[in-house]
Coordinates of C-alpha atoms and ligand atoms in Angstrom, one line a residue:
X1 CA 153.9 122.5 -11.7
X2 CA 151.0 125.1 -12.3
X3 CA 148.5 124.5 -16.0
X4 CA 150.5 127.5 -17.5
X5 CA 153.9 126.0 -17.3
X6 CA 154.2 126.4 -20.8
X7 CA 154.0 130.3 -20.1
X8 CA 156.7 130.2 -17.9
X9 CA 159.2 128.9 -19.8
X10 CA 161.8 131.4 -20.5
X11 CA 161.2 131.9 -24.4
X12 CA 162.8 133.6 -27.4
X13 CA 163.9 132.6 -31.4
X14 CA 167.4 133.3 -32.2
X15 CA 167.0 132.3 -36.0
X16 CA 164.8 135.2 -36.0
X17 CA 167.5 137.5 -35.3
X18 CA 169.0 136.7 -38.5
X19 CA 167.9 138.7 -41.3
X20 CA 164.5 138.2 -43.2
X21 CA 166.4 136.1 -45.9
X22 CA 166.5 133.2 -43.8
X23 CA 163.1 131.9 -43.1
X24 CA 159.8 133.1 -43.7
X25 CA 157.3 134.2 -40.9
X26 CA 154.4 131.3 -41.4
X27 CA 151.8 129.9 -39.5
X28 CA 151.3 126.1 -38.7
X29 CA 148.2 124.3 -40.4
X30 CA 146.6 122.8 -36.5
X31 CA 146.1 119.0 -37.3
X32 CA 142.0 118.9 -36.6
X33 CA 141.0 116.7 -33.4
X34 CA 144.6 116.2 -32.1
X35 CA 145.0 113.4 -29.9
X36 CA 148.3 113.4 -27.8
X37 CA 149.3 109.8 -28.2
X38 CA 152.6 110.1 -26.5
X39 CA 155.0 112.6 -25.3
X40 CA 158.4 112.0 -23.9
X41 CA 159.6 112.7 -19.7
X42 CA 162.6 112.6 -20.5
X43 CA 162.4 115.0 -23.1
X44 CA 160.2 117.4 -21.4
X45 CA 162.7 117.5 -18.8
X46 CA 165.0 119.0 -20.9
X47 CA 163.3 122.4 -21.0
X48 CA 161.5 122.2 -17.6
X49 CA 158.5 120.6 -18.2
X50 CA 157.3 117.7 -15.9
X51 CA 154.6 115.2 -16.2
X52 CA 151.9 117.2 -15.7
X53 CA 152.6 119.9 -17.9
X54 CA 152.3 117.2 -20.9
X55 CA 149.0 116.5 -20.0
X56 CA 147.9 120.1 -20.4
X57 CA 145.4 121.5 -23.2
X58 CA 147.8 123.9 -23.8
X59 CA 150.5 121.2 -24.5
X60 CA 148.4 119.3 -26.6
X61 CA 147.9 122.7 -28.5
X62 CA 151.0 123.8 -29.0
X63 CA 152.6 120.5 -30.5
X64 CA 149.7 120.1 -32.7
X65 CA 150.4 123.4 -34.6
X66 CA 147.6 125.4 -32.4
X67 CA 149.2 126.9 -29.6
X68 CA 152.4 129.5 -29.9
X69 CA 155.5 130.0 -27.7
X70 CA 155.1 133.0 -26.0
X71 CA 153.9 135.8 -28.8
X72 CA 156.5 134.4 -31.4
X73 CA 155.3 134.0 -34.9
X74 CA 156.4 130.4 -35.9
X75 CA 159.1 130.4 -38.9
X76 CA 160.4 128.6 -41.7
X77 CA 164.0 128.2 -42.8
X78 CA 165.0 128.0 -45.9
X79 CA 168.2 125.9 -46.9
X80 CA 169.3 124.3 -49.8
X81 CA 171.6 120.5 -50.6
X82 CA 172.7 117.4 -52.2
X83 CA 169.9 115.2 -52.4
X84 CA 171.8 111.5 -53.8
X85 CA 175.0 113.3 -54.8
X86 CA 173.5 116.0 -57.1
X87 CA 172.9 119.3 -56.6
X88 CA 169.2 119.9 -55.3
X89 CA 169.4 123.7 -55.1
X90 CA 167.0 125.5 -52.2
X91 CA 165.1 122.8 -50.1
X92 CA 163.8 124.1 -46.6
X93 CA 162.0 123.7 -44.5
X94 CA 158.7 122.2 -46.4
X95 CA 157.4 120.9 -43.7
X96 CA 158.1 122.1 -40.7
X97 CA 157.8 125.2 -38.5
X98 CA 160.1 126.5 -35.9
X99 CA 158.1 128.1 -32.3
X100 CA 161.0 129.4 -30.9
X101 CA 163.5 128.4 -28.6
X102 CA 163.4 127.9 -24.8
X103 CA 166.4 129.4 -22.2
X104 CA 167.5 126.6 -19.1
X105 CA 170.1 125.8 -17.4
X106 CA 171.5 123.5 -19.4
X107 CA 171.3 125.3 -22.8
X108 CA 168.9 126.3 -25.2
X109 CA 166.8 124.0 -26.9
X110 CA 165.0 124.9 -30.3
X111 CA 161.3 123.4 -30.6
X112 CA 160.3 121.9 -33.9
X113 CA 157.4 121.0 -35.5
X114 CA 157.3 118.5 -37.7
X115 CA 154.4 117.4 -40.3
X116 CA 152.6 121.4 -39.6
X117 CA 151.6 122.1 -42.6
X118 CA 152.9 124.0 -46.3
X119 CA 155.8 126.6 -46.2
X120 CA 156.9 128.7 -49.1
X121 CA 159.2 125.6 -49.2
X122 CA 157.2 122.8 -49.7
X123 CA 157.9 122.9 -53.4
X124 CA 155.5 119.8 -54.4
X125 CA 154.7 118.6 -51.0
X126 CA 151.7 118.6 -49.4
X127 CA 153.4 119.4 -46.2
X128 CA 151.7 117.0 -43.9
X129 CA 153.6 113.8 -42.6
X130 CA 152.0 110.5 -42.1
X131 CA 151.7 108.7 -38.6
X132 CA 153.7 106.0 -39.8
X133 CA 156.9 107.9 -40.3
X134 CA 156.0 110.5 -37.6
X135 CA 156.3 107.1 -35.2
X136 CA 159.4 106.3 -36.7
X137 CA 160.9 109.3 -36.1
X138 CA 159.6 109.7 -32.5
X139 CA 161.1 106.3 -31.3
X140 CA 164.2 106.7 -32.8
X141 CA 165.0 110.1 -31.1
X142 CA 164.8 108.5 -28.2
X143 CA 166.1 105.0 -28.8
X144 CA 169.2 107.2 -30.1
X145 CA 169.2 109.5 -26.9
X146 CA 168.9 105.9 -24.7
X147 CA 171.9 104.5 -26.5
X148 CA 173.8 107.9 -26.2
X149 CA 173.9 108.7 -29.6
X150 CA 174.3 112.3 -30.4
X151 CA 170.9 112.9 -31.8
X152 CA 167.9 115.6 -31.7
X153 CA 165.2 115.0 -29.7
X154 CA 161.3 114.2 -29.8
X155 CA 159.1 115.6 -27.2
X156 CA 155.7 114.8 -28.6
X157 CA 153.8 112.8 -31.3
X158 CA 149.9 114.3 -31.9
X159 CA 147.9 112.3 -33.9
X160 CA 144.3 113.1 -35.9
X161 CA 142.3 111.8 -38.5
X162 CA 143.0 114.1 -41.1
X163 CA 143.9 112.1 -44.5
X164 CA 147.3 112.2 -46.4
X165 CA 147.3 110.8 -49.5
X166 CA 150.7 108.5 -49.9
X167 CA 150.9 105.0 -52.3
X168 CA 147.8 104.7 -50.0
X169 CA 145.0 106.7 -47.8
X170 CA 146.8 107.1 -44.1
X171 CA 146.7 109.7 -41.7
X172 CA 148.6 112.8 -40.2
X173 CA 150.7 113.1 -37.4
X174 CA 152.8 116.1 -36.1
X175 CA 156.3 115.6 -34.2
X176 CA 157.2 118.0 -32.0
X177 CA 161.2 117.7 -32.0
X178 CA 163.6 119.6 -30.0
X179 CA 167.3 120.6 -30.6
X180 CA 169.8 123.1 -29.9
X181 CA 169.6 124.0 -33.3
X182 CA 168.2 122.8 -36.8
X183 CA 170.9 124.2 -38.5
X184 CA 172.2 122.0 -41.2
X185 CA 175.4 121.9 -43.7
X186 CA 173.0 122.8 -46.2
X187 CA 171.8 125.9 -44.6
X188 CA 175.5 126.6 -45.2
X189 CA 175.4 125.2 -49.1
X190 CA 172.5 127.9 -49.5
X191 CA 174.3 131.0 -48.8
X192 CA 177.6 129.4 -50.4
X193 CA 177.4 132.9 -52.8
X194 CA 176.6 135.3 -50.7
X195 CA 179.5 136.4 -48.2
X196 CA 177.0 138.6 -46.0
X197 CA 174.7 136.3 -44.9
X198 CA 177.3 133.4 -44.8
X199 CA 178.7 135.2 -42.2
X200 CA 175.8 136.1 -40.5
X201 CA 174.7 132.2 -40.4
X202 CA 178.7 131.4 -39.4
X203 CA 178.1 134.2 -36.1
X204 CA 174.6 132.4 -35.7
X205 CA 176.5 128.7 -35.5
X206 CA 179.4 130.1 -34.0
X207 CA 177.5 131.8 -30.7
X208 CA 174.8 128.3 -30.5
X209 CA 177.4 125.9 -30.1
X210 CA 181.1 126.6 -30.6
X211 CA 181.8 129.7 -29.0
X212 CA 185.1 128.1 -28.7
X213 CA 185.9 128.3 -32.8
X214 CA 185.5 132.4 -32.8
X215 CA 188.6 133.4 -33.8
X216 CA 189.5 137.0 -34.0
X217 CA 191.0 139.8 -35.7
X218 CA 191.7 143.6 -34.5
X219 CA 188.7 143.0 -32.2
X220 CA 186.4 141.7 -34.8
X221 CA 185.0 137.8 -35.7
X222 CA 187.7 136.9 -38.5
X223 CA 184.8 134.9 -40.9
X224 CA 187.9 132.9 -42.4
X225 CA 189.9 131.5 -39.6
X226 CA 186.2 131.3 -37.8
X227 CA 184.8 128.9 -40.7
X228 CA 188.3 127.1 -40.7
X229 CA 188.0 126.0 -36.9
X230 CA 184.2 125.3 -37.4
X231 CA 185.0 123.2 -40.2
X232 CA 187.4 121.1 -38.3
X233 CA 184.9 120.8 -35.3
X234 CA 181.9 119.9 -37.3
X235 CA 184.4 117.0 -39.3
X236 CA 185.3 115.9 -35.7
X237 CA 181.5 116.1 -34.3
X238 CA 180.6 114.1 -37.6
X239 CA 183.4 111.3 -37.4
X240 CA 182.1 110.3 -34.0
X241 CA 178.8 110.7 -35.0
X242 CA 179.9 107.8 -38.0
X243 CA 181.7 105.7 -35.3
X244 CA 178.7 105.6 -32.9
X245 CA 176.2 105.2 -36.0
X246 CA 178.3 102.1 -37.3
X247 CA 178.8 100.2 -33.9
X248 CA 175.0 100.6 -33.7
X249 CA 174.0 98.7 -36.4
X250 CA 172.4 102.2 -37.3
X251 CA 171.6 103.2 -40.7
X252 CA 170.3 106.3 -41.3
X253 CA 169.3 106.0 -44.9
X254 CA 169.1 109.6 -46.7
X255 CA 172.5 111.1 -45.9
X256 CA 171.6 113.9 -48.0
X257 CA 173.4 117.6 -46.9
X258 CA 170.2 118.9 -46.3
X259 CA 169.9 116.1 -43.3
X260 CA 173.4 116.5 -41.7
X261 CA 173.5 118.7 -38.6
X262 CA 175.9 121.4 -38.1
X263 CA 175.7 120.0 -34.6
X264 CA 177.0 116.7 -35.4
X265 CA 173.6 115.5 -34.0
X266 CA 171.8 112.5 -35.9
X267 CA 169.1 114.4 -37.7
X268 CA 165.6 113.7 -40.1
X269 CA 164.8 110.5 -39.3
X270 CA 163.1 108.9 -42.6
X271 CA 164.1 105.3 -43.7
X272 CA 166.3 104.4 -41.3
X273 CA 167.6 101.2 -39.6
X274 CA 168.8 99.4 -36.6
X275 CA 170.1 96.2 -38.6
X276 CA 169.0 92.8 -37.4
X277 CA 171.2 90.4 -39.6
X278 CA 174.6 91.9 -39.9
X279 CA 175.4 92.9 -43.9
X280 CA 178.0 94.8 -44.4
X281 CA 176.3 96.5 -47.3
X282 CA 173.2 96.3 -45.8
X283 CA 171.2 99.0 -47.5
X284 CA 167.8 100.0 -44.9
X285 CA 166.1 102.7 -47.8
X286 CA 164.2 100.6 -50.6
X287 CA 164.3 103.8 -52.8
X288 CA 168.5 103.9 -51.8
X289 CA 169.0 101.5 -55.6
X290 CA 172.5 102.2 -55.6
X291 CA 172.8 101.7 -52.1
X292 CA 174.7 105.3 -51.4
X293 CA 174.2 105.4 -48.5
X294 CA 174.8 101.4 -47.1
X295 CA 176.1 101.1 -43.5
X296 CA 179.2 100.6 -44.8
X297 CA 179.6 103.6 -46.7
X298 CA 178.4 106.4 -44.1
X299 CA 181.8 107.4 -43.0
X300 CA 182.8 107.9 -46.8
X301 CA 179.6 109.8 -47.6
X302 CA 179.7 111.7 -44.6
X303 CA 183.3 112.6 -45.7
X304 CA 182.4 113.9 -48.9
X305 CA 178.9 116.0 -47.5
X306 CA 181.9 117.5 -45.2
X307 CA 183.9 118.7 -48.5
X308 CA 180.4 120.5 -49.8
X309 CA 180.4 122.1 -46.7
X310 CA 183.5 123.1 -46.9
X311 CA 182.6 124.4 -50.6
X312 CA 180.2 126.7 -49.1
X313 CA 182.7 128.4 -47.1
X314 CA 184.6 129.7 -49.8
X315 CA 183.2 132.6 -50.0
X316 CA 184.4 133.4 -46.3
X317 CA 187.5 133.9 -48.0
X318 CA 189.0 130.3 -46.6
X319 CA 191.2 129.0 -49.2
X320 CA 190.6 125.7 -50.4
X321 CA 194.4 124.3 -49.2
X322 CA 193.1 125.4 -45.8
X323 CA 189.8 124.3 -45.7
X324 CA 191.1 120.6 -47.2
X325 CA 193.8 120.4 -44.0
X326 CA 190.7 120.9 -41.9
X327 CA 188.9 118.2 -43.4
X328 CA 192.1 116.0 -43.6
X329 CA 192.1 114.3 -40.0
X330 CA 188.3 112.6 -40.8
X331 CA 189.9 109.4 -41.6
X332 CA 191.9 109.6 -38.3
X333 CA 189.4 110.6 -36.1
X334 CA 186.8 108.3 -37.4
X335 CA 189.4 105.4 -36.9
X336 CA 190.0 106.5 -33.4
X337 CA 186.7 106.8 -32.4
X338 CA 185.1 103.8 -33.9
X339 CA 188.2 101.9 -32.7
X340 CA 187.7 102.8 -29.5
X341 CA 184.3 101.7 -29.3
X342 CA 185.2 98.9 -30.7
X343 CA 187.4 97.9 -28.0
X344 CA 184.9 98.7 -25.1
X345 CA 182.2 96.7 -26.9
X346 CA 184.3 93.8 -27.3
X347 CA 185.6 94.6 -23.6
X348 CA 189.6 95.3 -25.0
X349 CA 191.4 97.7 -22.6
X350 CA 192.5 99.2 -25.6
X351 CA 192.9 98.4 -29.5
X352 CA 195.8 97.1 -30.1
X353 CA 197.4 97.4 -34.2
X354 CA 197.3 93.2 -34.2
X355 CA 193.2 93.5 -33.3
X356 CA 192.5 94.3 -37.0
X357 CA 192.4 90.8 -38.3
X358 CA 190.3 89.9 -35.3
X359 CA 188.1 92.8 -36.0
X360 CA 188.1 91.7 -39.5
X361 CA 187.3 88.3 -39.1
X362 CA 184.5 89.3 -37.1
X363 CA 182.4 91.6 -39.6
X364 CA 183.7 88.4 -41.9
X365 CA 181.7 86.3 -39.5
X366 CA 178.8 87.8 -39.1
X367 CA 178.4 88.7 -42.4
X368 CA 178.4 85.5 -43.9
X369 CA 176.4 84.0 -41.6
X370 CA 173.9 86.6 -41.0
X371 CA 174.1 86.7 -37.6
X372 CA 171.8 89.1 -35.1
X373 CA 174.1 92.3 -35.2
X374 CA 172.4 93.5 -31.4
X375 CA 172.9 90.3 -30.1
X376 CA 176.2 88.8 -31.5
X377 CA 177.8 91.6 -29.8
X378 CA 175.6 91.7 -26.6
X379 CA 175.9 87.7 -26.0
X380 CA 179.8 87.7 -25.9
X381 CA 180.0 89.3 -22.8
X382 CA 178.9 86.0 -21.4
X383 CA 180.5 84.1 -23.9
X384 CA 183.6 83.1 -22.0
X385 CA 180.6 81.1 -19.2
X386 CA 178.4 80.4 -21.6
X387 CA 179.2 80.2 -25.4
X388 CA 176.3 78.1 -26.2
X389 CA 174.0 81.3 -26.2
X390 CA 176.6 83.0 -28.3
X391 CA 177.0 80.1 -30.9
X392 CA 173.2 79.9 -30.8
X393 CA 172.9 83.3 -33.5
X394 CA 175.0 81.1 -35.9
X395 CA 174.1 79.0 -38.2
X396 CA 177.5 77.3 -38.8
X397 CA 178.8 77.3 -35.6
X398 CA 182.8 76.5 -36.3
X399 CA 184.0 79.0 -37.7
X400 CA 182.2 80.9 -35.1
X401 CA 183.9 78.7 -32.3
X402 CA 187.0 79.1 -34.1
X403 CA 187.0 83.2 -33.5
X404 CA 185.7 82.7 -30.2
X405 CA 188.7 81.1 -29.2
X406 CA 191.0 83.1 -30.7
X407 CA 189.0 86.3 -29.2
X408 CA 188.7 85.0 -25.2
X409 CA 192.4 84.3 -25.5
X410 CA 192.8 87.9 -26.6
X411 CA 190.5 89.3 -23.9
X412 CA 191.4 86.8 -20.7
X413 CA 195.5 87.6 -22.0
X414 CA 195.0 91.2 -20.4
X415 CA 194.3 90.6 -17.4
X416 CA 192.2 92.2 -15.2
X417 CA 188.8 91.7 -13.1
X418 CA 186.3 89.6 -14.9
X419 CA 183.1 90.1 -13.7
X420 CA 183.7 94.2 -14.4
X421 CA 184.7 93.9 -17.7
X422 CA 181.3 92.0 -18.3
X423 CA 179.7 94.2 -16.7
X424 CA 181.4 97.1 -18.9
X425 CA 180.7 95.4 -21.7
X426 CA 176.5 94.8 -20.9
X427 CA 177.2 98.6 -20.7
X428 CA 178.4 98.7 -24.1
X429 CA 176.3 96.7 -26.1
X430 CA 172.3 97.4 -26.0
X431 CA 169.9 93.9 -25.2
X432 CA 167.1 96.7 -27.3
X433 CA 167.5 98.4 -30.1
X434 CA 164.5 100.2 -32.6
X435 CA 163.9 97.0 -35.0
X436 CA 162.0 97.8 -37.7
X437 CA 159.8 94.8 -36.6
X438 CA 159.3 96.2 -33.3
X439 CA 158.8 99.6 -34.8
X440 CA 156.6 98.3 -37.2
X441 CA 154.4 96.7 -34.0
X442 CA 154.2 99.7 -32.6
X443 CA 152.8 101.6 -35.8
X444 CA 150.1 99.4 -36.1
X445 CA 148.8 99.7 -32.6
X446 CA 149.1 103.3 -33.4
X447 CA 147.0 103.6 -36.2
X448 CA 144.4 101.7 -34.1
X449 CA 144.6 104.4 -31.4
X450 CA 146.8 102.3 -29.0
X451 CA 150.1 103.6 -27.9
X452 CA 150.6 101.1 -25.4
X453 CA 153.7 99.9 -27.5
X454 CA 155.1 103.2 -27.9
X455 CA 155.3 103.1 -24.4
X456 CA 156.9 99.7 -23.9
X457 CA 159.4 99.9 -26.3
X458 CA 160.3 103.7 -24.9
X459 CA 160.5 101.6 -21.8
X460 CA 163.2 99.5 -23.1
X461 CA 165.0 101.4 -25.4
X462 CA 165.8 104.8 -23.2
X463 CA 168.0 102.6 -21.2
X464 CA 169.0 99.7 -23.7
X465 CA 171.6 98.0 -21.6
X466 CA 169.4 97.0 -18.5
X467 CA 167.7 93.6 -19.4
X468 CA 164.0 93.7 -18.3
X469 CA 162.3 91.2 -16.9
X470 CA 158.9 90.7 -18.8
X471 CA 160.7 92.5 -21.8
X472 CA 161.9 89.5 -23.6
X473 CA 159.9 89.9 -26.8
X474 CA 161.8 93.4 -27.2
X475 CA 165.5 91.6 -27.8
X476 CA 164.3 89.0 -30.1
X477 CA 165.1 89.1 -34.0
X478 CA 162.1 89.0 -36.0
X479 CA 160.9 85.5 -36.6
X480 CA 163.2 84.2 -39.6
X481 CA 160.1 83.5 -41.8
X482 CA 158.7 87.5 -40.7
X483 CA 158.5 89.3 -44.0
X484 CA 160.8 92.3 -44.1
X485 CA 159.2 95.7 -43.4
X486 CA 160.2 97.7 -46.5
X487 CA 160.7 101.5 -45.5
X488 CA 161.4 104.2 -48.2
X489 CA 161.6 107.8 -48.9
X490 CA 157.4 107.9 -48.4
X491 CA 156.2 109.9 -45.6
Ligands
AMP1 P1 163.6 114.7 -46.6 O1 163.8 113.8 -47.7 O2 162.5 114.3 -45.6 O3 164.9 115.1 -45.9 O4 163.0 116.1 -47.3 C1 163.7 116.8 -48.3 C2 163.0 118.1 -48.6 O5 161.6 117.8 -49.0 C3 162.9 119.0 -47.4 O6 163.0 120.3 -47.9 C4 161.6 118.7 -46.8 O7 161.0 119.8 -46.1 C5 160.8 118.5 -48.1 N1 159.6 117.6 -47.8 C6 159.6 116.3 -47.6 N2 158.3 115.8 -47.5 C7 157.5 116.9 -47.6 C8 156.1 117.1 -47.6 N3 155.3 116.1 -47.4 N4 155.6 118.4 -47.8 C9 156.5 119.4 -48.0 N5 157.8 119.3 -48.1 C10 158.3 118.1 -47.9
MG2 MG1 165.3 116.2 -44.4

């Protein structure tokens, strides 16, 4: 591909075509001696861009707030949300700066930078993001895109010397991020009074990504009916989104509706989780006291960020009776999906009404006993040739027998051809998944100049059902005596 692939990519910013309300025209602050210290293939790929184009000065420029997309002037959005459960008012984007969006094939895909400097939305912050989160965020994008999570994406993570002041000195680090939109419920929650621009964000939405949902009257978008369907697509979009999250072990820490996508995409990763121990409860953000937003309570929460949206819409016209019978099937749809899930990672044909106490019994399990969420699921494919690795993860291993039993009667009772349905289920449950221990590895080498475990563990985790030979260290636990990796709000 020639140096000035960049150039050739086809180019343009719909956001900007809404009116000048929504964002403000401002430039990126250029991290000073930007080192490229990784960038993803299969990312670039995405909008055209091979190996060699990431290798580029004018790569390295552009994701390090230095370079521009085509002529466009970067942007700004400004959106508003519940930060907690309370009423934030206008947020935005404080830190980051849209470049445009780039035209393929297979869509259009928005770039984002992330950690570029003030906006007029910065409020407080200093609009710079440290290289610890920015690596957090980068390898999650991906280890969420590997697992086939819906999820935006990270094409590139710059790093420099230029200081950020957090509980200590550290560093900056810009993440360039792609999506097919940044558009989140509380873009919605900020126009919630204003029917013109409501509807002019609802067209926006409506044209991106569910061209499907336009409903119509004499010839003209019908704003209420429109919002209606959107709503019900966005509640269906987000109930996967919870089933996939939970069977994941994935917490995603500040489900605030400033970070929920209208997309239904997993979006803002901060302090986030991929849970080693199984807890129910388990709560990954240290500054999350009240544990809102627990692995367990996601679906609930992401219910109730659904009815805000919803709020929002009102002035559309949608009457609340209507916009509650969109919101009503959640509860189903998350059942189905996570269900469903359920049964392929356990390797059940289908979920059957009497698999509930099984299922119960095993959260029961693992719960009390702390077992390795990743693995617990992983090792009983084999379990039925060799339970010892299985009963291994537990520390009292009769009760854990006791399920086993009961479950390999359960799955050999339907039948079928053995050595697919483990293969189906190595297909369903990851071997990797983005430990904070491994993450936290990877941050140090980092901050030493090294991405050479960046790379490993994006070797592992964009296809995290293929064991590895050599990998081995990558599907371990942390040591039992590791000290937890605390992760917070800070970055
Ligand atoms: P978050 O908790 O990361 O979802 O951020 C919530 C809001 O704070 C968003 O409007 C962010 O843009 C803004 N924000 C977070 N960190 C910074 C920062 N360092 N500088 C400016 N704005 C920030
Ligand atoms: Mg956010």
């Amino acid at each position: 591909m020639a140096r000035d692939a960049l150039a050739s990519l086809r180019a343009g910013c719909s956001f900007a075509s809404l009116s000048a309300g929504f964002y403000t025209r401002v430039a990126p602050r250029p991290l000073r001696n930007p080192r490229l210290l990784h960038a993803s293939p299969d990312a670039a790929a995405l909008i055209g861009l091979d190996a060699e184009a990431l290798q580029t000065p004018a790569f390295l420029a552009l994701c390090s707030g230095d370079g521009r997309l085509a002529d466009i002037a970067p942007l700004a959005t400004v959106y508003s949300g519940h930060q907690f459960g309370v009423w934030a008012g206008q947020l935005g984007d404080g830190r980051a700066h849209l470049l445009g969006d780039v035209r393929t094939p297979g869509g259009t895909w928005e770039i984002q930078l992330k950690g570029s400097g003030r906006t007029p939305y910065s409020r407080m912050g200093d609009g710079w993001a440290v290289l610890r989160s920015s690596v957090r965020e980068y390898l999650a994008s991906e280890a969420m895109a590997g697992l086939g999570i819906p999820t935006t994406r990270a094409l590139a993570l710059v790093a420099s010397d230029d200081p950020v002041m957090r509980e200590s000195a550290e560093t900056a680090a810009v993440v360039t991020r792609l999506a097919p939109s940044f558009v989140r419920f509380g873009h919605f929650e900020h126009w919630g009074h204003s029917h013109h621009e409501q509807k002019a964000l609802l067209e926006h939405v409506i044209a991106l990504g569910y061209p499907e949902c336009r409903e119509r009257a004499a010839g003209r978008m019908d704003p209420a009916a429109t919002a209606c369907r959107l709503l019900t697509e966005v509640s269906r979009r987000t109930a996967h989104l919870m089933a996939r999250w939970l069977l994941a072990g994935f917490c995603h820490g500040v489900m605030n509706t400033d970070n929920m996508s209208i997309l239904g995409l997993t979006l803002d990763y901060g302090p986030y989780g991929f849970m080693d121990a199984f807890q129910a409860n388990h709560i990954c953000n240290h500054s999350d006291t009240a544990g809102r937003y627990a692995w367990n309570a996601q679906p609930a929460v992401a219910r109730w960020n659904l009815y805000r949206l919803a709020g929002s819409l009102m002035v559309l016209g949608c009457e609340a009776p209507a916009l509650e019978t969109c919101l009503a099937s959640f509860e189903a749809e998350f059942l189905a999906a996570y269900r469903a899930g359920l049964a392929r990672k356990l390797g059940l044909d289908a979920w059957q009404p009497e698999d509930a106490a099984l299922e119960d019994d095993w959260w029961a399990l693992l719960h009390v006993q702390r077992a390795d969420f990743t693995l617990a699921f992983r090792r009983l494919a084999e379990a039925d040739q060799d339970a010892g690795a299985w009963l291994a993860l537990f520390p009292d291993p009769a009760p854990a027998r006791a399920w086993l039993d009961r479950y390999l009667v359960r799955r050999t009772g339907q039948g079928g051809d053995a050595p697919a349905r483990r293969a189906a289920m190595l297909r369903a449950n990851p071997l990797y998944v983005l430990r904070n221990h491994l993450a936290q590895r990877a941050i140090e080498a980092a901050q030493r100049h090294d991405a050479t475990e960046i790379d490993h563990l994006l070797t592992v985790l964009r296809d995290p059902y293929t064991e590895r030979p050599g990998f081995e260290f990558y599907a371990r636990p942390p040591a039992a005596d590791a000290r937890a990796v605390p992760v917070s709000c800070s970055s």
